[in-house]
Amino acid sequence: MKRTRIKNIFSEGNIGQTITICGWVRSKRESKGVAFIALNDGSTQDTLQLVVPSDSSAFNKLSGCNTGAAIRAAGLLKESLGKGQKYEVEVSDLEIFGEADSEAYPLQKKGHTLEFLREIGHLRPRTNTFGAVFRVRNVLSNAVHEFFQSRGFIWVHTPIITASDCEGAGDLFTVTSLDLEKLPAGNNGDIDFSQDFFGKRAYLTVSGQLEAEFLAMSLGDVYTFGPTFRAENSNTSRHLSEFWMIEPEMAFADINDVMQLAEDFIHSLCGMALEKCEDEIAFFEKFYKNTSINDLRSLAEKPFVRMTYTEAIKVLEKTKEKFEFPVKWGLDLQSEHERYLTDKVFKGPVIVVDYPKGIKAFYMRQNTDGKTVAAMDVLVPKVGEIIGGSQREERLELLEGRMNDMGLPLENIQWYLDLRRYGSAPHAGFGLGFERMVQYITGMSNIRDVIPCPRAPQSIKF
RNA sequence: UCCCGGGUAGCUCAGCCGGCAGAGCGAGUGGCUGUUAACCACUUUGUCGGGGGUUCGAAUCCCUCCCCGGGAGCCA
């Protein structure tokens, strides 16, 4: 079926041409002499105005053209006679693919709350808001690849099913082909996973980092971009059980290199969103007011504030601001502390580096002070932690020592330790939650509104 | 998982000191208009989240479960 995308009509605008467009009706206004249809096909933010004169054969098909109906229209592209739009199509031929009963169709030409739209996840992409979100999401996905590819990073596909359970990144979903009605009993009354599909217990990945490390220690600079699963019972506007994560890993790099990479990366994504999604960003600015073209422009250019954890604690100790949780060296920064730094003190992204080793993962490189590790978090206003990264511990003895101190078993992870035995080198990387990035750029306040099918505890509809 | 707030028409919400279930929007019909989430008039709509209890009588009070939202923790 030949059709012109509405996006292309607006960009090319060949006035006087006969064109065919397909899409879904947003609204219809009828009168005696003429009827107007606002049509959207998902390719762009704006609707195209269709004009149906009463003497056109299309006019008597209008009763089936209610909000939500899928139609094809053909006619002449003209400069609009009315205000509010540049182009319109004078329809000479109209075909209705599928009507949408106006009594039953949940989306009507009125505002709906995001909470309500979450209940109709299969229809919400037809709204202005979700059309915009998913177009921005697409542009950002592509921007991720463009950024890394242009810097010579190699995209690696780390496994979704994994056997490593000691990453400490979160609770895992078990993957099994065992009959859940008849689970084989092991020695101590627990389940005998040696009879399971892989011969041992398997999980959905919580991070591709450990695998990305061995690929970096052979290919140089790599990145992952794929789905990640966490079984934590997290009920917040910033957590999903299934989300997409981006994890670059650089060989021959230290913590400063990875901080710079993180900053360049965010700058680049903001710039790309501005360049390719101006209409969408303008829409978010107008209707939700949590993002703006000007904010993004400065985010795309302004250097991030950088400070050590120790400096951050000093800032937090000095303020008169009252916090619910204590501020003390050695304790992790709470959301309220992070928000104070990003929203009130610096009014922009902040990179905090060199955290106490007691609150960070085993694989992070120990600093010479004996107290801290080369870990960094990028904190952004409203969303909070968007990136967590570190220089990895490349010294075998120190890594083993740390694992022993933390009571982590070494036997299943000898392959990871091998990287420190054979040709070990400094390397560093970070993890970025893609949905949080989409949230940050669109200003959507709930993470469930930036992914088509959000998975969360007790929630797997659609 | 914890702390708050909420669940009443298709949607947003009022009613909650117990006594006939309401408004706006939407939708429908008619009118009018090169219209812009058009406008005007009329019409339409209920398992008051589920279950149990108190009471002559419960949307309203009590218990319980479920679901949703905000915040917190865990994290990206």
Tab-separated table of N, CA, C and O in Angstrom, chain A residues 322-414:
chain	number	residue	atom	x	y	z
A	322	LYS	N	17.508	20.265	56.766
A	322	LYS	CA	17.242	19.140	57.673
A	322	LYS	C	17.004	17.877	56.882
A	322	LYS	O	16.162	17.837	55.986
A	323	PHE	N	17.750	16.832	57.216
A	323	PHE	CA	17.607	15.547	56.542
A	323	PHE	C	17.000	14.526	57.478
A	323	PHE	O	17.202	14.569	58.691
A	324	GLU	N	16.269	13.595	56.861
A	324	GLU	CA	15.673	12.513	57.661
A	324	GLU	C	16.754	11.530	58.102
A	324	GLU	O	16.720	11.002	59.201
A	325	PHE	N	17.729	11.299	57.203
A	325	PHE	CA	18.778	10.323	57.496
A	325	PHE	C	20.074	11.034	57.857
A	325	PHE	O	20.343	12.131	57.372
A	326	PRO	N	20.892	10.405	58.692
A	326	PRO	CA	22.124	11.049	59.146
A	326	PRO	C	23.151	11.172	58.014
A	326	PRO	O	23.187	10.351	57.106
A	327	VAL	N	23.957	12.212	58.119
A	327	VAL	CA	25.082	12.402	57.203
A	327	VAL	C	26.348	12.081	57.980
A	327	VAL	O	26.644	12.719	58.988
A	328	LYS	N	27.070	11.068	57.531
A	328	LYS	CA	28.273	10.681	58.248
A	328	LYS	C	29.197	9.938	57.300
A	328	LYS	O	28.737	9.126	56.499
A	329	TRP	N	30.483	10.244	57.366
A	329	TRP	CA	31.431	9.580	56.481
A	329	TRP	C	31.348	8.064	56.693
A	329	TRP	O	31.447	7.602	57.837
A	330	GLY	N	31.175	7.323	55.629
A	330	GLY	CA	31.058	5.875	55.742
A	330	GLY	C	29.651	5.386	55.459
A	330	GLY	O	29.456	4.239	55.086
A	331	LEU	N	28.680	6.265	55.614
A	331	LEU	CA	27.300	5.904	55.277
A	331	LEU	C	27.009	6.313	53.842
A	331	LEU	O	27.547	7.311	53.348
A	332	ASP	N	26.139	5.538	53.203
A	332	ASP	CA	25.806	5.845	51.820
A	332	ASP	C	24.975	7.122	51.751
A	332	ASP	O	24.253	7.450	52.698
A	333	LEU	N	25.094	7.835	50.644
A	333	LEU	CA	24.259	9.012	50.440
A	333	LEU	C	22.820	8.549	50.201
A	333	LEU	O	22.578	7.643	49.414
A	334	GLN	N	21.886	9.186	50.878
A	334	GLN	CA	20.478	8.863	50.688
A	334	GLN	C	19.919	9.706	49.543
A	334	GLN	O	20.502	10.730	49.168
A	335	SER	N	18.749	9.288	49.044
A	335	SER	CA	18.112	10.048	47.959
A	335	SER	C	18.012	11.531	48.286
A	335	SER	O	18.244	12.388	47.445
A	336	GLU	N	17.624	11.826	49.526
A	336	GLU	CA	17.445	13.229	49.904
A	336	GLU	C	18.766	13.997	49.851
A	336	GLU	O	18.793	15.176	49.518
A	337	HIS	N	19.860	13.309	50.173
A	337	HIS	CA	21.173	13.956	50.114
A	337	HIS	C	21.577	14.230	48.675
A	337	HIS	O	22.055	15.316	48.342
A	338	GLU	N	21.348	13.216	47.820
A	338	GLU	CA	21.688	13.370	46.410
A	338	GLU	C	20.869	14.490	45.784
A	338	GLU	O	21.387	15.316	45.033
A	339	ARG	N	19.594	14.509	46.129
A	339	ARG	CA	18.715	15.523	45.555
A	339	ARG	C	19.116	16.923	46.029
A	339	ARG	O	19.022	17.896	45.277
A	340	TYR	N	19.574	17.003	47.264
A	340	TYR	CA	20.022	18.303	47.765
A	340	TYR	C	21.205	18.812	46.940
A	340	TYR	O	21.255	19.981	46.552
A	341	LEU	N	22.127	17.910	46.643
A	341	LEU	CA	23.307	18.299	45.860
A	341	LEU	C	22.933	18.708	44.431
A	341	LEU	O	23.373	19.743	43.936
A	342	THR	N	22.094	17.905	43.782
A	342	THR	CA	21.800	18.169	42.363
A	342	THR	C	20.769	19.279	42.185
A	342	THR	O	20.908	20.109	41.293
A	343	ASP	N	19.740	19.292	43.023
A	343	ASP	CA	18.638	20.220	42.809
A	343	ASP	C	18.892	21.577	43.466
A	343	ASP	O	18.456	22.602	42.964
A	344	LYS	N	19.577	21.574	44.616
A	344	LYS	CA	19.683	22.839	45.346
A	344	LYS	C	21.072	23.467	45.280
A	344	LYS	O	21.195	24.668	45.055
A	345	VAL	N	22.114	22.677	45.503
A	345	VAL	CA	23.457	23.268	45.561
A	345	VAL	C	23.986	23.559	44.159
A	345	VAL	O	24.373	24.690	43.859
A	346	PHE	N	23.981	22.552	43.304
A	346	PHE	CA	24.643	22.714	42.004
A	346	PHE	C	23.669	22.898	40.840
A	346	PHE	O	24.064	23.289	39.758
A	347	LYS	N	22.392	22.580	41.053
A	347	LYS	CA	21.357	22.757	40.023
A	347	LYS	C	21.769	22.128	38.693
A	347	LYS	O	21.678	22.771	37.631
A	348	GLY	N	22.218	20.901	38.759
A	348	GLY	CA	22.620	20.186	37.553
A	348	GLY	C	23.280	18.879	37.945
A	348	GLY	O	23.342	18.535	39.129
A	349	PRO	N	23.759	18.137	36.951
A	349	PRO	CA	24.380	16.852	37.239
A	349	PRO	C	25.647	16.988	38.083
A	349	PRO	O	26.391	17.959	37.939
A	350	VAL	N	25.852	16.009	38.939
A	350	VAL	CA	27.031	15.983	39.809
A	350	VAL	C	27.633	14.579	39.738
A	350	VAL	O	26.901	13.587	39.810
A	351	ILE	N	28.947	14.515	39.575
A	351	ILE	CA	29.619	13.224	39.657
A	351	ILE	C	30.315	13.133	41.006
A	351	ILE	O	31.135	13.977	41.343
A	352	VAL	N	29.938	12.116	41.767
A	352	VAL	CA	30.574	11.888	43.062
A	352	VAL	C	31.510	10.681	42.917
A	352	VAL	O	31.116	9.650	42.358
A	353	VAL	N	32.729	10.825	43.396
A	353	VAL	CA	33.737	9.787	43.169
A	353	VAL	C	34.422	9.420	44.482
A	353	VAL	O	34.368	10.184	45.446
A	354	ASP	N	35.076	8.250	44.499
A	354	ASP	CA	35.851	7.772	45.653
A	354	ASP	C	34.983	7.547	46.888
A	354	ASP	O	35.085	8.257	47.884
A	355	TYR	N	34.144	6.561	46.796
A	355	TYR	CA	33.249	6.205	47.899
A	355	TYR	C	33.961	5.298	48.902
A	355	TYR	O	34.907	4.583	48.541
A	356	PRO	N	33.498	5.282	50.139
A	356	PRO	CA	34.046	4.333	51.118
A	356	PRO	C	33.884	2.905	50.602
A	356	PRO	O	32.840	2.569	50.049
A	357	LYS	N	34.884	2.076	50.795
A	357	LYS	CA	34.812	0.738	50.207
A	357	LYS	C	33.733	-0.120	50.853
A	357	LYS	O	33.213	-1.042	50.229
A	358	GLY	N	33.368	0.210	52.077
A	358	GLY	CA	32.368	-0.576	52.794
A	358	GLY	C	30.986	-0.553	52.161
A	358	GLY	O	30.171	-1.448	52.419
A	359	ILE	N	30.692	0.435	51.355
A	359	ILE	CA	29.347	0.531	50.779
A	359	ILE	C	29.331	0.229	49.285
A	359	ILE	O	28.332	0.449	48.616
A	360	LYS	N	30.446	-0.294	48.762
A	360	LYS	CA	30.503	-0.538	47.316
A	360	LYS	C	30.857	-1.996	47.005
A	360	LYS	O	31.281	-2.756	47.865
A	361	ALA	N	30.729	-2.358	45.729
A	361	ALA	CA	30.867	-3.749	45.303
A	361	ALA	C	32.319	-4.231	45.355
A	361	ALA	O	33.265	-3.432	45.352
A	362	PHE	N	32.470	-5.550	45.368
A	362	PHE	CA	33.775	-6.188	45.556
A	362	PHE	C	34.774	-5.903	44.450
A	362	PHE	O	35.975	-5.922	44.661
A	363	TYR	N	34.260	-5.642	43.234
A	363	TYR	CA	35.155	-5.554	42.080
A	363	TYR	C	35.755	-4.156	41.893
A	363	TYR	O	36.505	-3.924	40.960
A	364	MET	N	35.397	-3.227	42.767
A	364	MET	CA	35.871	-1.857	42.552
A	364	MET	C	37.298	-1.673	43.085
A	364	MET	O	37.660	-2.224	44.122
A	365	ARG	N	38.079	-0.887	42.372
A	365	ARG	CA	39.505	-0.788	42.659
A	365	ARG	C	39.770	0.003	43.937
A	365	ARG	O	39.266	1.110	44.124
A	366	GLN	N	40.591	-0.600	44.793
A	366	GLN	CA	40.891	0.047	46.072
A	366	GLN	C	41.886	1.182	45.874
A	366	GLN	O	42.899	1.033	45.191
A	367	ASN	N	41.568	2.307	46.508
A	367	ASN	CA	42.446	3.474	46.426
A	367	ASN	C	43.588	3.349	47.423
A	367	ASN	O	43.538	2.541	48.357
A	368	THR	N	44.618	4.202	47.228
A	368	THR	CA	45.816	4.107	48.076
A	368	THR	C	45.547	4.533	49.516
A	368	THR	O	46.313	4.213	50.415
A	369	ASP	N	44.454	5.255	49.753
A	369	ASP	CA	44.170	5.683	51.142
A	369	ASP	C	43.698	4.526	52.020
A	369	ASP	O	43.566	4.676	53.232
A	370	GLY	N	43.425	3.368	51.401
A	370	GLY	CA	42.992	2.216	52.172
A	370	GLY	C	41.548	2.282	52.636
A	370	GLY	O	41.028	1.332	53.218
A	371	LYS	N	40.890	3.396	52.389
A	371	LYS	CA	39.517	3.558	52.885
A	371	LYS	C	38.477	3.609	51.765
A	371	LYS	O	37.314	3.265	51.981
A	372	THR	N	38.901	4.071	50.603
A	372	THR	CA	37.924	4.301	49.543
A	372	THR	C	38.234	3.459	48.313
A	372	THR	O	39.316	2.885	48.191
A	373	VAL	N	37.231	3.390	47.429
A	373	VAL	CA	37.414	2.706	46.149
A	373	VAL	C	37.138	3.687	45.014
A	373	VAL	O	36.445	4.691	45.205
A	374	ALA	N	37.669	3.354	43.829
A	374	ALA	CA	37.530	4.238	42.662
A	374	ALA	C	36.169	4.025	42.022
A	374	ALA	O	36.047	3.488	40.926
A	375	ALA	N	35.129	4.436	42.742
A	375	ALA	CA	33.754	4.302	42.267
A	375	ALA	C	33.193	5.688	42.006
A	375	ALA	O	33.559	6.646	42.687
A	376	MET	N	32.313	5.769	41.025
A	376	MET	CA	31.689	7.064	40.754
A	376	MET	C	30.218	6.882	40.435
A	376	MET	O	29.812	5.900	39.827
A	377	ASP	N	29.415	7.831	40.900
A	377	ASP	CA	27.996	7.870	40.562
A	377	ASP	C	27.720	9.199	39.871
A	377	ASP	O	28.206	10.229	40.321
A	378	VAL	N	26.941	9.143	38.797
A	378	VAL	CA	26.471	10.390	38.201
A	378	VAL	C	25.050	10.616	38.694
A	378	VAL	O	24.169	9.783	38.490
A	379	LEU	N	24.868	11.734	39.375
A	379	LEU	CA	23.560	12.072	39.925
A	379	LEU	C	22.971	13.209	39.111
A	379	LEU	O	23.669	14.170	38.796
A	380	VAL	N	21.678	13.083	38.762
A	380	VAL	CA	21.045	14.159	38.005
A	380	VAL	C	19.790	14.628	38.746
A	380	VAL	O	19.194	13.867	39.501
A	381	PRO	N	19.404	15.885	38.536
A	381	PRO	CA	18.217	16.403	39.221
A	381	PRO	C	16.992	15.521	38.964
A	381	PRO	O	16.848	14.975	37.876
A	382	LYS	N	16.144	15.433	39.943
A	382	LYS	CA	14.856	14.726	39.881
A	382	LYS	C	14.969	13.205	39.780
A	382	LYS	O	14.324	12.495	40.533
A	383	VAL	N	15.777	12.694	38.854
A	383	VAL	CA	15.847	11.244	38.657
A	383	VAL	C	16.787	10.597	39.675
A	383	VAL	O	16.571	9.471	40.117
A	384	GLY	N	17.838	11.286	40.058
A	384	GLY	CA	18.790	10.725	41.026
A	384	GLY	C	19.937	10.029	40.320
A	384	GLY	O	20.450	10.511	39.311
A	385	GLU	N	20.298	8.846	40.849
A	385	GLU	CA	21.438	8.137	40.284
A	385	GLU	C	21.094	7.602	38.909
A	385	GLU	O	20.203	6.792	38.743
A	386	ILE	N	21.852	8.035	37.917
A	386	ILE	CA	21.570	7.580	36.551
A	386	ILE	C	22.688	6.686	36.056
A	386	ILE	O	22.490	5.831	35.201
A	387	ILE	N	23.882	6.866	36.608
A	387	ILE	CA	25.033	6.059	36.228
A	387	ILE	C	25.773	5.649	37.495
A	387	ILE	O	25.946	6.447	38.411
A	388	GLY	N	26.192	4.386	37.521
A	388	GLY	CA	27.097	3.924	38.566
A	388	GLY	C	28.269	3.245	37.885
A	388	GLY	O	28.067	2.382	37.030
A	389	GLY	N	29.467	3.648	38.228
A	389	GLY	CA	30.619	3.047	37.547
A	389	GLY	C	31.832	2.996	38.446
A	389	GLY	O	31.804	3.467	39.577
A	390	SER	N	32.894	2.404	37.909
A	390	SER	CA	34.115	2.301	38.707
A	390	SER	C	35.288	1.885	37.843
A	390	SER	O	35.114	1.369	36.739
A	391	GLN	N	36.473	2.109	38.392
A	391	GLN	CA	37.647	1.419	37.870
A	391	GLN	C	37.639	0.051	38.536
A	391	GLN	O	37.333	-0.077	39.726
A	392	ARG	N	37.933	-1.000	37.773
A	392	ARG	CA	37.852	-2.355	38.321
A	392	ARG	C	39.170	-2.724	38.987
A	392	ARG	O	40.248	-2.310	38.530
A	393	GLU	N	39.062	-3.544	40.006
A	393	GLU	CA	40.283	-4.014	40.679
A	393	GLU	C	41.001	-5.004	39.775
A	393	GLU	O	40.472	-6.078	39.488
A	394	GLU	N	42.175	-4.624	39.285
A	394	GLU	CA	42.881	-5.504	38.344
A	394	GLU	C	43.982	-6.304	39.042
A	394	GLU	O	44.636	-7.140	38.411
A	395	ARG	N	44.211	-6.066	40.348
A	395	ARG	CA	45.282	-6.757	41.056
A	395	ARG	C	44.697	-7.979	41.764
A	395	ARG	O	43.834	-7.845	42.640
A	396	LEU	N	45.162	-9.149	41.362
A	396	LEU	CA	44.572	-10.411	41.823
A	396	LEU	C	44.489	-10.511	43.341
A	396	LEU	O	43.431	-10.830	43.892
A	397	GLU	N	45.615	-10.223	44.004
A	397	GLU	CA	45.625	-10.406	45.453
A	397	GLU	C	44.623	-9.509	46.157
A	397	GLU	O	43.916	-9.918	47.075
A	398	LEU	N	44.567	-8.287	45.710
A	398	LEU	CA	43.640	-7.344	46.335
A	398	LEU	C	42.189	-7.744	46.073
A	398	LEU	O	41.333	-7.618	46.946
A	399	LEU	N	41.925	-8.242	44.868
A	399	LEU	CA	40.553	-8.654	44.522
A	399	LEU	C	40.146	-9.870	45.356
A	399	LEU	O	39.059	-9.903	45.942
A	400	GLU	N	41.035	-10.861	45.433
A	400	GLU	CA	40.736	-12.057	46.229
A	400	GLU	C	40.546	-11.689	47.700
A	400	GLU	O	39.629	-12.182	48.374
A	401	GLY	N	41.418	-10.818	48.168
A	401	GLY	CA	41.325	-10.402	49.562
A	401	GLY	C	39.988	-9.756	49.869
A	401	GLY	O	39.335	-10.039	50.877
A	402	ARG	N	39.571	-8.913	48.934
A	402	ARG	CA	38.306	-8.200	49.121
A	402	ARG	C	37.131	-9.194	49.113
A	402	ARG	O	36.201	-9.065	49.905
A	403	MET	N	37.188	-10.161	48.202
A	403	MET	CA	36.106	-11.141	48.124
A	403	MET	C	36.046	-11.983	49.395
A	403	MET	O	34.967	-12.279	49.908
A	404	ASN	N	37.207	-12.340	49.900
A	404	ASN	CA	37.244	-13.101	51.149
A	404	ASN	C	36.677	-12.292	52.309
A	404	ASN	O	35.887	-12.794	53.108
A	405	ASP	N	37.081	-11.023	52.357
A	405	ASP	CA	36.567	-10.148	53.425
A	405	ASP	C	35.039	-10.074	53.394
A	405	ASP	O	34.381	-9.993	54.425
A	406	MET	N	34.511	-10.084	52.173
A	406	MET	CA	33.056	-9.926	52.037
A	406	MET	C	32.343	-11.270	52.078
A	406	MET	O	31.120	-11.319	51.951
A	407	GLY	N	33.094	-12.352	52.224
A	407	GLY	CA	32.490	-13.672	52.317
A	407	GLY	C	31.936	-14.176	50.997
A	407	GLY	O	30.974	-14.951	50.972
A	408	LEU	N	32.523	-13.726	49.884
A	408	LEU	CA	32.040	-14.180	48.581
A	408	LEU	C	32.793	-15.430	48.160
A	408	LEU	O	34.014	-15.503	48.303
A	409	PRO	N	32.101	-16.434	47.620
A	409	PRO	CA	32.752	-17.671	47.185
A	409	PRO	C	33.581	-17.425	45.924
A	409	PRO	O	33.134	-16.737	45.006
A	410	LEU	N	34.774	-18.002	45.879
A	410	LEU	CA	35.660	-17.770	44.734
A	410	LEU	C	35.548	-18.849	43.665
A	410	LEU	O	35.963	-18.633	42.531
A	411	GLU	N	34.973	-20.001	44.032
A	411	GLU	CA	35.086	-21.144	43.124
A	411	GLU	C	34.361	-20.945	41.787
A	411	GLU	O	34.850	-21.351	40.746
A	412	ASN	N	33.199	-20.301	41.814
A	412	ASN	CA	32.440	-20.177	40.572
A	412	ASN	C	32.907	-19.042	39.677
A	412	ASN	O	32.370	-18.840	38.594
A	413	ILE	N	33.862	-18.286	40.159
A	413	ILE	CA	34.207	-17.076	39.435
A	413	ILE	C	35.689	-17.041	39.081
A	413	ILE	O	36.262	-15.986	38.844
A	414	GLN	N	36.260	-18.238	38.994
A	414	GLN	CA	37.672	-18.312	38.632
A	414	GLN	C	37.933	-17.702	37.260
A	414	GLN	O	38.980	-17.121	37.026
